[in-house]
Amino acid sequence: MSMELLFENRKLIGKNILNIIKDNGYTKSSFSRLTNISRPTLDKLIKGEVDSLATFKTHVRKILETQGMDEEQLLNYVPKYNAKKELVFALSDNAPENHALNPKAQEMFGILEDIVHMYELYYN
Amino acid sequence: MSELITSNNLEQVIEKNKLIKDDMLRLTNDFTVRFNKSGVTGQDKLSFSVLKENHLIQIPIDDEYWGGAIITKGNIKIPVINTAQPRVYQYFVAWHEIYHLFYDLSLRDETHNIAVDMDLNERRADYFAAKMIFGNVYDYYYSLDDEDFIDRVIKCMDVYKAPYKAVLIELFEEAVTKYNDIDLKEKILEHFDNKPEDLVQKFIDLELDSELVKPSYVVSLGGLEKKIQSVMKENPDVSHHKDNYQFLLTLKNKIKKGVEGFAK
């Protein structure tokens, strides 16, 4: 199987990478260190937004190497975790409809999301 | 999202409360029997101690509307409180979230997709919170000597550790449904949408502890740090636990830096 085929399916590959991260108890940050892929690039890979084939190849190879996988296994990866485990919020939030979060609040929600992901790893 | 309560829809809110009152009183009794075995007396302490047993995350988020949440992922439900809001809101939000955590049908395992009237669901959570917080606030209000309506309300806030609007809603309900107290009803409607701007100064002027109307900025990750430390001890050869622990400390430092930003 060619790397070009993975590149054509980069949205799916992104989803599979995220599932590999979740299934193996990594956070995005620890996975980024393990694979030596910067956090912003990893985010782009997960979203399927890496548009350069050369960059895509370089980084996907790093992931395959650390996970002991080949291209076919990455393309056909079946997640172990239950796909129903979506985040559900019960909010105490009285914000008006046009209310926008300020950048500091957005950053804190990003941190909260990372913390919740760790809860999922250690308390499930 | 809770509906925004104003003087225009206050009467409808009381009508909704009538529909759920018996249910919510049953749940407050249930809560006391099941979850307050140690006999904790301060309602603020009780709500936080119960939430902490359920891995409460306390985090300061710079947003005046976002009070907290129950985040559910798979089988876990994580309560979150925004500590950048004044303590008095945190106490109310804590009870609101306890309703979601233990009694909210829309968040029960495997059933959280069932159709639930979300507006009524939020009203239930708010009403549950009010019933856990207030004793006989109507009697207390009339026991105060102050002539000034706002001063009396602030003293009610202080005693029950409750937000301004929550005090007014509770008083309004008693005035309308129990005592037909037209005078108090009109005063509440007149002041409902005009919360005093500087509550901190008002508390100081009335010789009350103004900490109640200030944020606490507490940062707590609900025991996650200890949990990872213990997993690391049990599995010293697994490197990603160490990575995760370091990552968690990085996140905690980022939050603390955010808190320093608030203080400036």
Short mmCIF file of C-alpha atoms in Angstrom, two decimals:
data_model
loop_
_atom_site.label_atom_id
_atom_site.label_comp_id
_atom_site.label_asym_id
_atom_site.label_seq_id
_atom_site.Cartn_x
_atom_site.Cartn_y
_atom_site.Cartn_z
CA MET A 1 0.00 0.00 0.00
CA SER A 2 1.35 3.42 -0.92
CA MET A 3 1.72 6.46 1.25
CA GLU A 4 -0.11 8.37 -1.53
CA LEU A 5 -3.26 6.36 -0.79
CA LEU A 6 -3.02 7.33 2.88
CA PHE A 7 -2.57 10.95 1.83
CA GLU A 8 -5.73 10.77 -0.31
CA ASN A 9 -7.57 9.49 2.78
CA ARG A 10 -5.92 11.92 5.19
CA LYS A 11 -9.19 12.81 6.99
CA LEU A 12 -9.71 9.14 7.85
CA ILE A 13 -6.04 8.75 8.77
CA GLY A 14 -6.42 11.73 11.13
CA LYS A 15 -9.37 10.06 12.85
CA ASN A 16 -7.42 6.80 13.11
CA ILE A 17 -4.43 8.59 14.64
CA LEU A 18 -6.72 10.13 17.26
CA ASN A 19 -8.15 6.68 18.01
CA ILE A 20 -4.65 5.25 18.39
CA ILE A 21 -3.85 8.03 20.86
CA LYS A 22 -7.01 7.36 22.89
CA ASP A 23 -6.73 3.58 22.78
CA ASN A 24 -3.15 3.55 24.05
CA GLY A 25 -3.53 5.95 26.93
CA TYR A 26 -1.65 8.88 25.43
CA THR A 27 -2.60 12.53 25.51
CA LYS A 28 -1.98 14.54 22.35
CA SER A 29 0.94 16.09 24.17
CA SER A 30 2.59 12.85 25.27
CA PHE A 31 2.02 11.37 21.80
CA SER A 32 3.63 14.44 20.27
CA ARG A 33 6.73 13.91 22.40
CA LEU A 34 6.80 10.17 21.68
CA THR A 35 6.65 10.61 17.92
CA ASN A 36 8.69 13.80 17.81
CA ILE A 37 5.92 15.58 15.93
CA SER A 38 5.16 19.10 17.12
CA ARG A 39 1.79 19.60 18.80
CA PRO A 40 0.45 21.99 16.09
CA THR A 41 1.47 19.54 13.32
CA LEU A 42 -0.11 16.67 15.20
CA ASP A 43 -3.34 18.67 15.46
CA LYS A 44 -3.24 19.28 11.70
CA LEU A 45 -2.62 15.59 11.03
CA ILE A 46 -5.58 14.63 13.24
CA LYS A 47 -7.83 17.10 11.44
CA GLY A 48 -6.60 15.85 8.04
CA GLU A 49 -5.30 19.31 7.21
CA VAL A 50 -1.70 18.57 6.19
CA ASP A 51 -1.67 19.58 2.53
CA SER A 52 1.92 18.72 1.64
CA LEU A 53 2.49 15.08 0.68
CA ALA A 54 6.16 15.27 1.74
CA THR A 55 5.30 16.59 5.22
CA PHE A 56 2.48 14.05 5.56
CA LYS A 57 4.83 11.18 4.63
CA THR A 58 7.52 12.29 7.10
CA HIS A 59 5.15 12.47 10.04
CA VAL A 60 3.05 9.42 9.29
CA ARG A 61 6.27 7.38 9.02
CA LYS A 62 7.21 8.52 12.55
CA ILE A 63 3.83 7.34 13.82
CA LEU A 64 4.05 3.98 12.04
CA GLU A 65 7.54 3.46 13.46
CA THR A 66 6.61 4.18 17.08
CA GLN A 67 3.42 2.11 16.87
CA GLY A 68 4.99 -0.83 15.03
CA MET A 69 2.33 -0.59 12.33
CA ASP A 70 2.30 -0.61 8.53
CA GLU A 71 0.32 1.63 6.17
CA GLU A 72 -2.51 -0.87 5.76
CA GLN A 73 -3.00 -1.27 9.52
CA LEU A 74 -3.16 2.51 9.91
CA LEU A 75 -5.70 2.91 7.10
CA ASN A 76 -7.92 0.11 8.43
CA TYR A 77 -7.47 0.85 12.14
CA VAL A 78 -10.47 -0.23 14.22
CA PRO A 79 -10.86 1.76 17.45
CA LYS A 80 -11.04 -0.14 20.72
CA TYR A 81 -12.88 2.56 22.61
CA ASN A 82 -16.67 2.88 22.51
CA ALA A 83 -17.60 5.37 19.82
CA LYS A 84 -20.65 6.40 21.88
CA LYS A 85 -18.40 8.08 24.44
CA GLU A 86 -19.06 11.56 23.17
CA LEU A 87 -18.71 14.50 25.50
CA VAL A 88 -22.03 15.53 26.99
CA PHE A 89 -22.37 18.76 28.89
CA ALA A 90 -24.93 19.84 31.43
CA LEU A 91 -24.14 23.49 31.66
CA SER A 92 -24.79 26.30 34.06
CA ASP A 93 -24.64 28.97 31.47
CA ASN A 94 -26.89 31.99 31.12
CA ALA A 95 -24.99 33.59 28.27
CA PRO A 96 -27.00 35.57 25.73
CA GLU A 97 -27.08 34.05 22.23
CA ASN A 98 -24.57 36.50 20.75
CA HIS A 99 -22.10 36.12 23.65
CA ALA A 100 -18.55 35.31 22.50
CA LEU A 101 -15.91 33.84 24.79
CA ASN A 102 -12.78 35.95 25.23
CA PRO A 103 -9.38 34.42 24.27
CA LYS A 104 -8.41 33.75 27.92
CA ALA A 105 -11.64 31.84 28.50
CA GLN A 106 -11.13 29.90 25.25
CA GLU A 107 -7.62 28.95 26.35
CA MET A 108 -8.92 27.75 29.72
CA PHE A 109 -11.59 25.62 28.00
CA GLY A 110 -8.80 24.07 25.90
CA ILE A 111 -6.94 23.19 29.10
CA LEU A 112 -10.16 21.81 30.61
CA GLU A 113 -10.63 19.58 27.56
CA ASP A 114 -7.11 18.17 28.01
CA ILE A 115 -7.78 17.54 31.72
CA VAL A 116 -11.07 15.79 30.92
CA HIS A 117 -9.26 13.59 28.42
CA MET A 118 -6.89 12.52 31.21
CA TYR A 119 -9.87 11.79 33.49
CA GLU A 120 -11.16 9.51 30.76
CA LEU A 121 -7.83 7.68 30.68
CA TYR A 122 -7.48 7.25 34.43
CA TYR A 123 -11.02 6.91 35.76
CA ASN A 124 -12.84 4.91 33.10
CA MET B 1 -28.59 26.53 29.12
CA SER B 2 -30.74 28.02 31.87
CA GLU B 3 -33.34 30.50 30.76
CA LEU B 4 -32.51 34.09 31.67
CA ILE B 5 -34.98 35.12 34.36
CA THR B 6 -36.19 38.72 34.30
CA SER B 7 -39.09 40.61 35.87
CA ASN B 8 -41.04 39.85 32.67
CA ASN B 9 -40.98 36.07 33.05
CA LEU B 10 -40.75 35.81 36.84
CA GLU B 11 -44.42 34.86 37.20
CA GLN B 12 -44.05 32.09 34.57
CA VAL B 13 -41.02 30.78 36.47
CA ILE B 14 -43.12 30.52 39.63
CA GLU B 15 -45.81 28.67 37.66
CA LYS B 16 -43.18 26.22 36.41
CA ASN B 17 -41.91 25.78 39.97
CA LYS B 18 -45.42 24.76 41.06
CA LEU B 19 -45.31 21.87 38.58
CA ILE B 20 -42.01 20.50 39.86
CA LYS B 21 -42.18 21.45 43.55
CA ASP B 22 -43.26 18.04 44.93
CA ASP B 23 -40.67 16.23 42.83
CA MET B 24 -37.87 18.53 43.89
CA LEU B 25 -38.79 18.37 47.59
CA ARG B 26 -38.69 14.59 47.30
CA LEU B 27 -35.22 14.80 45.77
CA THR B 28 -33.89 17.18 48.44
CA ASN B 29 -35.04 14.71 51.09
CA ASP B 30 -33.50 11.85 49.13
CA PHE B 31 -30.23 13.76 48.84
CA THR B 32 -30.04 14.46 52.57
CA VAL B 33 -30.66 10.82 53.47
CA ARG B 34 -28.30 9.34 50.88
CA PHE B 35 -25.45 11.80 50.73
CA ASN B 36 -25.23 13.61 54.06
CA LYS B 37 -24.44 10.69 56.34
CA SER B 38 -21.77 12.73 58.16
CA GLY B 39 -24.31 15.39 59.12
CA VAL B 40 -22.48 18.32 57.49
CA THR B 41 -24.46 21.43 58.44
CA GLY B 42 -23.18 24.25 56.18
CA GLN B 43 -24.93 23.90 52.82
CA ASP B 44 -21.93 25.41 51.00
CA LYS B 45 -19.58 22.89 52.59
CA LEU B 46 -21.97 20.00 51.97
CA SER B 47 -22.35 20.63 48.23
CA PHE B 48 -18.62 21.00 47.67
CA SER B 49 -17.74 17.99 49.80
CA VAL B 50 -20.16 15.79 47.81
CA LEU B 51 -18.86 17.12 44.50
CA LYS B 52 -15.25 16.57 45.62
CA GLU B 53 -16.06 12.91 46.27
CA ASN B 54 -16.99 12.86 42.58
CA HIS B 55 -13.67 14.35 41.40
CA LEU B 56 -14.74 17.98 41.16
CA ILE B 57 -12.59 20.15 38.89
CA GLN B 58 -12.30 23.75 40.13
CA ILE B 59 -10.95 26.05 37.47
CA PRO B 60 -11.09 29.84 36.97
CA ILE B 61 -12.58 30.71 33.57
CA ASP B 62 -12.78 34.36 32.63
CA ASP B 63 -16.45 34.37 31.65
CA GLU B 64 -19.27 35.99 33.58
CA TYR B 65 -21.94 33.58 32.33
CA TRP B 66 -20.29 30.15 32.50
CA GLY B 67 -20.86 28.85 36.03
CA GLY B 68 -20.06 25.18 35.69
CA ALA B 69 -20.97 21.87 34.10
CA ILE B 70 -21.23 18.15 34.42
CA ILE B 71 -19.09 16.73 31.65
CA THR B 72 -19.93 13.15 30.85
CA LYS B 73 -17.69 10.90 28.87
CA GLY B 74 -18.70 7.29 28.63
CA ASN B 75 -19.37 6.11 32.16
CA ILE B 76 -17.71 9.02 33.94
CA LYS B 77 -19.38 12.24 35.01
CA ILE B 78 -17.09 15.08 36.00
CA PRO B 79 -18.42 18.14 37.83
CA VAL B 80 -16.73 21.45 36.99
CA ILE B 81 -17.11 24.79 38.83
CA ASN B 82 -15.86 28.13 37.51
CA THR B 83 -13.99 29.70 40.44
CA ALA B 84 -13.58 33.03 38.66
CA GLN B 85 -17.21 33.72 39.50
CA PRO B 86 -18.10 35.11 42.94
CA ARG B 87 -18.35 32.44 45.63
CA VAL B 88 -22.05 33.10 46.04
CA TYR B 89 -22.64 31.92 42.45
CA GLN B 90 -20.29 28.97 42.92
CA TYR B 91 -22.40 27.75 45.87
CA PHE B 92 -25.57 27.94 43.79
CA VAL B 93 -23.95 26.33 40.75
CA ALA B 94 -22.63 23.53 43.00
CA TRP B 95 -26.20 22.54 43.97
CA HIS B 96 -27.40 22.99 40.40
CA GLU B 97 -24.70 20.57 39.23
CA ILE B 98 -25.51 18.10 42.01
CA TYR B 99 -29.00 17.85 40.52
CA HIS B 100 -27.50 17.05 37.11
CA LEU B 101 -24.99 14.62 38.62
CA PHE B 102 -27.44 12.48 40.58
CA TYR B 103 -30.94 13.13 39.29
CA ASP B 104 -30.83 14.38 35.70
CA LEU B 105 -32.55 11.78 33.53
CA SER B 106 -30.95 13.18 30.39
CA LEU B 107 -27.49 12.27 31.75
CA ARG B 108 -28.26 8.74 32.92
CA ASP B 109 -26.08 6.06 31.35
CA GLU B 110 -27.35 4.88 27.98
CA THR B 111 -30.36 7.15 28.22
CA HIS B 112 -28.88 10.60 27.76
CA ASN B 113 -30.29 10.81 24.27
CA ILE B 114 -33.91 10.54 25.38
CA ALA B 115 -36.07 13.55 24.69
CA VAL B 116 -36.01 15.84 27.70
CA ASP B 117 -37.48 19.33 27.85
CA MET B 118 -34.13 21.05 28.46
CA ASP B 119 -35.66 24.31 29.68
CA LEU B 120 -37.68 22.47 32.30
CA ASN B 121 -34.65 20.33 33.12
CA GLU B 122 -32.60 23.46 33.89
CA ARG B 123 -35.49 24.90 35.92
CA ARG B 124 -35.50 21.66 37.91
CA ALA B 125 -31.77 22.00 38.60
CA ASP B 126 -32.19 25.63 39.70
CA TYR B 127 -35.20 24.82 41.86
CA PHE B 128 -33.40 21.88 43.46
CA ALA B 129 -30.50 24.25 44.23
CA ALA B 130 -32.86 26.83 45.76
CA LYS B 131 -34.58 24.23 47.92
CA MET B 132 -31.22 22.94 49.19
CA ILE B 133 -30.02 26.44 50.04
CA PHE B 134 -32.99 28.29 51.51
CA GLY B 135 -34.78 27.79 54.76
CA ASN B 136 -37.60 30.21 55.53
CA VAL B 137 -36.17 33.24 53.76
CA TYR B 138 -39.54 35.04 53.84
CA ASP B 139 -39.59 35.03 57.66
CA TYR B 140 -35.93 35.97 57.81
CA TYR B 141 -36.52 38.90 55.45
CA TYR B 142 -39.29 40.24 57.71
CA SER B 143 -37.20 39.69 60.84
CA LEU B 144 -34.70 42.30 59.62
CA ASP B 145 -35.04 45.81 60.93
CA ASP B 146 -33.56 47.58 57.95
CA GLU B 147 -35.97 49.78 56.08
CA ASP B 148 -34.05 49.53 52.83
CA PHE B 149 -35.24 46.69 50.59
CA ILE B 150 -31.81 46.10 48.99
CA ASP B 151 -30.08 46.01 52.39
CA ARG B 152 -32.49 43.33 53.54
CA VAL B 153 -31.93 41.29 50.38
CA ILE B 154 -28.16 41.55 50.83
CA LYS B 155 -28.49 40.31 54.40
CA CYS B 156 -30.49 37.36 53.07
CA MET B 157 -27.68 36.72 50.54
CA ASP B 158 -25.19 36.72 53.41
CA VAL B 159 -27.15 34.35 55.65
CA TYR B 160 -28.16 31.82 52.99
CA LYS B 161 -25.02 32.30 50.83
CA ALA B 162 -27.26 32.74 47.83
CA PRO B 163 -27.13 34.97 44.72
CA TYR B 164 -29.19 38.16 44.50
CA LYS B 165 -31.73 36.85 41.98
CA ALA B 166 -32.08 33.51 43.76
CA VAL B 167 -33.07 35.35 46.97
CA LEU B 168 -35.62 37.44 45.07
CA ILE B 169 -37.13 34.41 43.29
CA GLU B 170 -37.53 32.56 46.59
CA LEU B 171 -39.10 35.61 48.27
CA PHE B 172 -41.35 36.17 45.24
CA GLU B 173 -42.58 32.59 45.35
CA GLU B 174 -43.49 32.85 49.02
CA ALA B 175 -45.09 36.29 48.55
CA VAL B 176 -47.23 35.08 45.64
CA THR B 177 -48.12 31.49 46.45
CA LYS B 178 -48.34 31.54 50.24
CA TYR B 179 -48.94 34.99 51.69
CA ASN B 180 -50.53 37.08 48.91
CA ASP B 181 -48.04 39.80 49.89
CA ILE B 182 -48.71 42.34 47.10
CA ASP B 183 -46.37 44.97 48.55
CA LEU B 184 -43.34 42.65 48.58
CA LYS B 185 -44.24 41.27 45.16
CA GLU B 186 -44.17 44.77 43.66
CA LYS B 187 -40.90 45.66 45.36
CA ILE B 188 -39.29 42.51 43.95
CA LEU B 189 -40.54 43.23 40.42
CA GLU B 190 -39.24 46.80 40.70
CA HIS B 191 -35.73 45.69 41.72
CA PHE B 192 -35.37 42.34 39.99
CA ASP B 193 -33.51 43.53 36.88
CA ASN B 194 -31.39 46.08 38.76
CA LYS B 195 -28.90 44.12 40.77
CA PRO B 196 -26.72 46.55 42.82
CA GLU B 197 -23.58 47.27 40.85
CA ASP B 198 -21.00 47.20 43.61
CA LEU B 199 -22.03 44.33 45.83
CA VAL B 200 -18.58 44.16 47.43
CA GLN B 201 -18.91 47.73 48.72
CA LYS B 202 -22.52 47.08 49.77
CA PHE B 203 -21.36 44.11 51.85
CA ILE B 204 -18.60 46.22 53.44
CA ASP B 205 -21.04 49.05 54.19
CA LEU B 206 -23.36 46.58 55.92
CA GLU B 207 -20.39 45.16 57.92
CA LEU B 208 -20.70 41.78 56.21
CA ASP B 209 -17.92 39.51 54.92
CA SER B 210 -17.44 40.66 51.33
CA GLU B 211 -15.44 37.51 50.40
CA LEU B 212 -18.83 35.97 49.55
CA VAL B 213 -19.24 38.23 46.54
CA LYS B 214 -15.66 37.86 45.29
CA PRO B 215 -14.17 35.03 43.20
CA SER B 216 -12.12 32.38 45.02
CA TYR B 217 -9.85 31.45 42.04
CA VAL B 218 -9.36 27.97 43.57
CA VAL B 219 -7.55 25.54 41.26
CA SER B 220 -8.22 21.85 41.89
CA LEU B 221 -7.98 18.90 39.53
CA GLY B 222 -10.10 16.60 41.64
CA GLY B 223 -7.45 14.11 42.76
CA LEU B 224 -6.21 13.36 39.23
CA GLU B 225 -2.63 14.18 40.24
CA LYS B 226 -2.67 11.62 43.07
CA LYS B 227 -4.39 9.08 40.85
CA ILE B 228 -1.65 9.29 38.19
CA GLN B 229 1.06 9.20 40.87
CA SER B 230 -0.39 5.96 42.24
CA VAL B 231 -0.66 4.42 38.74
CA MET B 232 2.98 5.43 38.13
CA LYS B 233 4.01 3.62 41.34
CA GLU B 234 2.13 0.49 40.33
CA ASN B 235 3.54 0.53 36.79
CA PRO B 236 7.03 2.06 36.98
CA ASP B 237 7.99 0.70 33.54
CA VAL B 238 5.16 2.38 31.63
CA SER B 239 6.61 5.64 30.40
CA HIS B 240 3.45 7.33 29.20
CA HIS B 241 2.12 7.67 32.77
CA LYS B 242 5.18 9.82 33.55
CA ASP B 243 4.54 11.83 30.37
CA ASN B 244 0.91 12.29 31.30
CA TYR B 245 1.86 13.36 34.83
CA GLN B 246 4.29 15.96 33.48
CA PHE B 247 1.63 17.15 31.05
CA LEU B 248 -0.87 17.51 33.89
CA LEU B 249 1.62 19.61 35.88
CA THR B 250 2.13 21.79 32.78
CA LEU B 251 -1.63 22.31 32.54
CA LYS B 252 -1.84 23.17 36.23
CA ASN B 253 0.94 25.75 35.84
CA LYS B 254 -0.87 27.28 32.86
CA ILE B 255 -4.04 27.59 34.93
CA LYS B 256 -2.08 29.19 37.79
CA LYS B 257 -0.53 31.69 35.38
CA GLY B 258 -4.04 32.48 34.20
CA VAL B 259 -5.02 33.17 37.82
CA GLU B 260 -2.09 35.60 38.18
CA GLY B 261 -3.52 37.39 35.14
CA PHE B 262 -6.86 37.76 36.94
CA ALA B 263 -5.21 39.31 39.99
CA LYS B 264 -3.56 42.06 37.89
#
